[in-house]
mmCIF file of C-alpha atoms in Angstrom:
data_model
loop_
_atom_site.group_PDB
_atom_site.id
_atom_site.type_symbol
_atom_site.label_atom_id
_atom_site.label_comp_id
_atom_site.label_asym_id
_atom_site.label_seq_id
_atom_site.Cartn_x
_atom_site.Cartn_y
_atom_site.Cartn_z
ATOM 1 C CA MET A 82 -17.559 -13.667 -6.289
ATOM 2 C CA VAL A 83 -16.620 -15.611 -3.492
ATOM 3 C CA THR A 84 -18.057 -16.300 -0.943
ATOM 4 C CA LEU A 85 -17.787 -16.572 3.104
ATOM 5 C CA HIS A 86 -18.087 -19.431 3.173
ATOM 6 C CA GLU A 87 -15.266 -19.938 -0.044
ATOM 7 C CA ALA A 88 -12.772 -16.924 2.577
ATOM 8 C CA GLN A 89 -13.205 -19.324 5.493
ATOM 9 C CA ASP A 90 -11.889 -22.256 3.833
ATOM 10 C CA VAL A 91 -8.959 -20.168 1.969
ATOM 11 C CA VAL A 92 -8.063 -18.498 5.364
ATOM 12 C CA GLN A 93 -7.871 -22.578 6.883
ATOM 13 C CA ARG A 94 -6.177 -23.900 4.303
ATOM 14 C CA TYR A 95 -3.657 -20.734 5.178
ATOM 15 C CA ALA A 96 -3.518 -21.414 8.472
ATOM 16 C CA GLU A 97 -2.187 -24.846 7.843
ATOM 17 C CA GLN A 98 0.415 -24.452 5.300
ATOM 18 C CA ARG A 99 1.690 -21.480 7.482
ATOM 19 C CA LYS A 100 1.227 -22.875 10.734
ATOM 20 C CA ALA A 101 -1.001 -19.549 11.887
ATOM 21 C CA VAL A 102 -2.638 -19.566 15.183
ATOM 22 C CA TRP A 103 -6.661 -18.347 15.138
ATOM 23 C CA LEU A 104 -6.219 -15.425 17.091
ATOM 24 C CA ASN A 105 -10.351 -14.741 17.712
ATOM 25 C CA ASN A 106 -13.398 -16.247 15.413
ATOM 26 C CA SER A 107 -14.240 -13.004 15.090
ATOM 27 C CA VAL A 108 -14.743 -12.085 11.027
ATOM 28 C CA ILE A 109 -14.754 -7.766 10.315
ATOM 29 C CA ASP A 110 -16.551 -7.720 6.872
ATOM 30 C CA ARG A 111 -15.819 -4.839 4.386
ATOM 31 C CA ALA A 112 -17.591 -3.281 1.542
ATOM 32 C CA THR A 113 -14.815 -5.475 -0.852
ATOM 33 C CA TYR A 114 -13.343 -7.465 1.733
ATOM 34 C CA TRP A 115 -13.029 -9.815 5.063
ATOM 35 C CA PHE A 116 -10.363 -10.157 7.849
ATOM 36 C CA PHE A 117 -10.062 -12.731 9.364
ATOM 37 C CA ALA A 118 -7.366 -12.247 12.673
ATOM 38 C CA VAL A 119 -5.166 -15.495 11.834
ATOM 39 C CA GLY A 120 -1.187 -15.256 11.432
ATOM 40 C CA HIS A 121 1.969 -15.612 13.259
ATOM 41 C CA ILE A 122 4.393 -13.440 14.903
ATOM 42 C CA GLY A 123 4.987 -10.657 12.492
ATOM 43 C CA SER A 124 0.789 -10.958 11.385
ATOM 44 C CA GLN A 125 -2.295 -9.374 13.084
ATOM 45 C CA GLY A 126 -4.120 -11.426 10.157
ATOM 46 C CA VAL A 127 -5.286 -11.802 6.552
ATOM 47 C CA ILE A 128 -7.548 -9.658 3.895
ATOM 48 C CA VAL A 129 -10.032 -12.293 2.047
ATOM 49 C CA ASP A 130 -10.666 -10.587 -0.867
ATOM 50 C CA LYS A 131 -14.636 -10.594 -1.844
ATOM 51 C CA ALA A 132 -14.470 -10.487 -6.300
ATOM 52 C CA ASP A 133 -11.216 -13.288 -6.217
ATOM 53 C CA GLY A 134 -10.688 -14.347 -3.328
ATOM 54 C CA ARG A 135 -6.763 -13.155 -2.929
ATOM 55 C CA LEU A 136 -5.638 -13.929 0.333
ATOM 56 C CA HIS A 137 -3.329 -10.773 1.726
ATOM 57 C CA ILE A 138 -0.936 -11.368 4.402
ATOM 58 C CA LEU A 139 -1.283 -8.226 6.989
ATOM 59 C CA GLY A 140 2.580 -7.230 9.014
ATOM 60 C CA SER A 141 2.224 -6.026 12.395
ATOM 61 C CA ALA A 142 3.822 -3.228 12.763
ATOM 62 C CA LEU A 143 0.880 -1.271 11.533
ATOM 63 C CA SER A 144 -2.730 -0.255 13.016
ATOM 64 C CA LEU A 145 -5.525 -2.123 11.657
ATOM 65 C CA GLU A 146 -7.198 1.300 10.494
ATOM 66 C CA ASP A 147 -3.603 1.607 8.989
ATOM 67 C CA CYS A 148 -3.852 -1.633 7.116
ATOM 68 C CA PHE A 149 -7.227 -1.412 5.743
ATOM 69 C CA TRP A 150 -6.600 1.262 4.268
ATOM 70 C CA ALA A 151 -3.208 0.740 2.729
ATOM 71 C CA HIS A 152 -5.353 -2.039 1.388
ATOM 72 C CA GLU A 153 -8.610 0.365 0.334
ATOM 73 C CA HIS A 154 -5.431 2.519 -1.555
ATOM 74 C CA GLY A 155 -3.575 -0.818 -3.396
ATOM 75 C CA PHE A 156 -0.353 -1.085 -1.324
ATOM 76 C CA SER A 157 -1.610 -4.665 -0.209
ATOM 77 C CA PRO A 158 0.889 -6.364 -3.080
ATOM 78 C CA GLU A 159 4.482 -6.955 -1.589
ATOM 79 C CA PHE A 160 6.058 -4.316 -4.875
ATOM 80 C CA VAL A 161 3.753 -0.934 -5.395
ATOM 81 C CA ALA A 162 5.181 1.368 -8.036
ATOM 82 C CA LEU A 163 3.930 4.545 -6.815
ATOM 83 C CA ARG A 164 2.094 6.642 -10.320
ATOM 84 C CA ILE A 165 2.062 10.487 -9.291
ATOM 85 C CA THR A 166 -0.380 12.386 -11.052
ATOM 86 C CA ARG A 167 -1.009 15.585 -9.878
ATOM 87 C CA VAL A 168 0.618 17.347 -6.982
ATOM 88 C CA HIS A 169 -0.673 20.399 -5.061
ATOM 89 C CA ASP A 170 1.816 20.911 -3.133
ATOM 90 C CA ARG A 171 5.272 20.346 -4.507
ATOM 91 C CA GLU A 172 7.475 20.799 -1.375
ATOM 92 C CA HIS A 173 5.904 18.653 0.810
ATOM 93 C CA THR A 174 5.416 15.979 -2.069
ATOM 94 C CA ILE A 175 9.295 16.174 -3.160
ATOM 95 C CA GLU A 176 10.240 15.787 1.039
ATOM 96 C CA LEU A 177 8.216 12.668 1.085
ATOM 97 C CA LEU A 178 9.866 10.675 -1.450
ATOM 98 C CA LEU A 179 12.757 12.042 -0.496
ATOM 99 C CA HIS A 180 11.810 9.693 2.522
ATOM 100 C CA ILE A 181 10.231 6.883 1.138
ATOM 101 C CA MET A 182 11.162 5.873 -2.459
ATOM 102 C CA GLU A 183 14.342 3.684 -2.997
ATOM 103 C CA GLU A 184 15.735 4.292 -6.522
ATOM 104 C CA GLY A 185 17.051 7.177 -7.444
ATOM 105 C CA PRO A 186 20.465 8.522 -6.485
ATOM 106 C CA PRO A 187 21.847 8.726 -2.811
ATOM 107 C CA ARG A 188 20.509 11.027 0.262
ATOM 108 C CA LEU A 189 23.717 12.843 0.209
ATOM 109 C CA PRO A 190 24.336 16.678 2.210
ATOM 110 C CA ASN A 191 23.379 19.818 0.369
ATOM 111 C CA PRO A 192 22.730 20.148 -2.459
ATOM 112 C CA ASN A 193 20.954 16.331 -2.043
ATOM 113 C CA PRO A 194 21.369 15.132 -5.567
ATOM 114 C CA LYS A 195 18.003 13.270 -4.630
ATOM 115 C CA ARG A 196 16.329 16.016 -4.206
ATOM 116 C CA ALA A 197 17.112 17.671 -7.686
ATOM 117 C CA TRP A 198 16.892 14.124 -9.278
ATOM 118 C CA LEU A 199 12.392 14.022 -7.680
ATOM 119 C CA ALA A 200 12.071 17.770 -8.358
ATOM 120 C CA GLU A 201 12.758 17.207 -12.610
ATOM 121 C CA ARG A 202 10.889 13.791 -11.957
ATOM 122 C CA ILE A 203 7.755 15.117 -10.683
ATOM 123 C CA ASP A 204 7.889 18.901 -12.389
ATOM 124 C CA GLN A 205 6.963 15.522 -15.478
ATOM 125 C CA LEU A 206 4.244 13.756 -14.602
ATOM 126 C CA PRO A 207 2.749 11.530 -14.770
ATOM 127 C CA CYS A 208 5.425 9.714 -13.156
ATOM 128 C CA GLU A 209 6.430 6.409 -11.785
ATOM 129 C CA PHE A 210 8.206 4.797 -9.646
ATOM 130 C CA LEU A 211 9.842 1.694 -9.444
ATOM 131 C CA PRO A 212 8.149 -0.711 -7.720
ATOM 132 C CA GLN A 213 8.622 -1.662 -3.972
ATOM 133 C CA ARG A 214 7.977 -2.305 -0.644
ATOM 134 C CA LEU A 215 5.586 0.491 0.472
ATOM 135 C CA GLY A 216 3.856 -1.030 3.208
ATOM 136 C CA LEU A 217 5.831 1.162 6.095
ATOM 137 C CA SER A 218 5.158 4.565 4.171
ATOM 138 C CA VAL A 219 1.935 3.944 4.678
ATOM 139 C CA PRO A 220 0.720 6.402 7.395
ATOM 140 C CA ALA A 221 2.992 8.726 5.402
ATOM 141 C CA LEU A 222 1.432 8.483 2.281
ATOM 142 C CA ARG A 223 -1.942 8.246 4.062
ATOM 143 C CA ARG A 224 -1.148 11.556 6.140
ATOM 144 C CA ALA A 225 -0.596 12.716 2.378
ATOM 145 C CA ALA A 226 -3.529 11.143 1.299
ATOM 146 C CA GLU A 227 -5.228 13.344 3.871
ATOM 147 C CA LEU A 228 -3.056 16.545 3.592
ATOM 148 C CA GLY A 229 -3.855 16.593 -0.249
ATOM 149 C CA TRP A 230 0.024 17.150 -1.185
ATOM 150 C CA PHE A 231 -0.420 15.275 -4.499
ATOM 151 C CA GLU A 232 -2.938 12.894 -6.125
ATOM 152 C CA TYR A 233 -1.489 9.087 -7.213
ATOM 153 C CA GLN A 234 -2.353 5.394 -8.180
ATOM 154 C CA ALA A 235 -0.389 2.518 -6.413
ATOM 155 C CA VAL A 236 0.550 0.106 -9.254
ATOM 156 C CA ASP A 237 0.665 -3.157 -8.876
ATOM 157 C CA PRO A 238 3.268 -4.233 -11.297
ATOM 158 C CA ALA A 239 1.519 -8.190 -11.250
ATOM 159 C CA THR A 240 -1.146 -6.240 -13.163
ATOM 160 C CA GLU A 241 1.044 -3.396 -14.840
ATOM 161 C CA ALA A 242 -2.526 -3.519 -17.772
ATOM 162 C CA THR A 243 -4.787 -2.089 -15.575
ATOM 163 C CA PRO A 244 -3.497 0.203 -12.704
ATOM 164 C CA LEU A 245 -5.993 -0.427 -9.522
ATOM 165 C CA PRO A 246 -7.665 3.138 -8.933
ATOM 166 C CA LEU A 247 -7.088 6.561 -7.771
ATOM 167 C CA SER A 248 -5.327 6.484 -4.028
ATOM 168 C CA GLY A 249 -4.775 9.767 -3.222
ATOM 169 C CA GLY A 250 -5.081 13.163 -3.007
ATOM 170 C CA VAL A 251 -7.173 15.913 -3.642
ATOM 171 C CA GLY A 252 -9.368 15.290 -6.606
#
């Protein structure tokens, strides 16, 4: 377990190495991590995990609340595999995946081979999609989780043997 003082040291070293600036001195204390407003153009701050002191850089395209949700649901690594474990709304799930998944055949006018490919994939659960950058898809994934379209895990390829906790959907 990392102390707040140790986390501040991690952030200070990050700031010095990256020439990042302290945007303010406040620290947001969440259950499993701290947020520090230190960054540079394109970054609104960093998160330091309390368990192991890992530092995660937050971009600036999403709201801070979306960034916190993303971290709490396993989307902090730059590349994340999406593992679908259960589908409650097949049509909405396919349409969302059609727009966020890079993997699979190209999207073409109807008949869309990617739509058919996704349907086949989610009909055989669990299914997993190759790691990709899902950060900008967080608002859509968050909405899907709130609406209960499907259940999924965000899987960090670096720790494949230990998948992250169930991240979304109806439980």
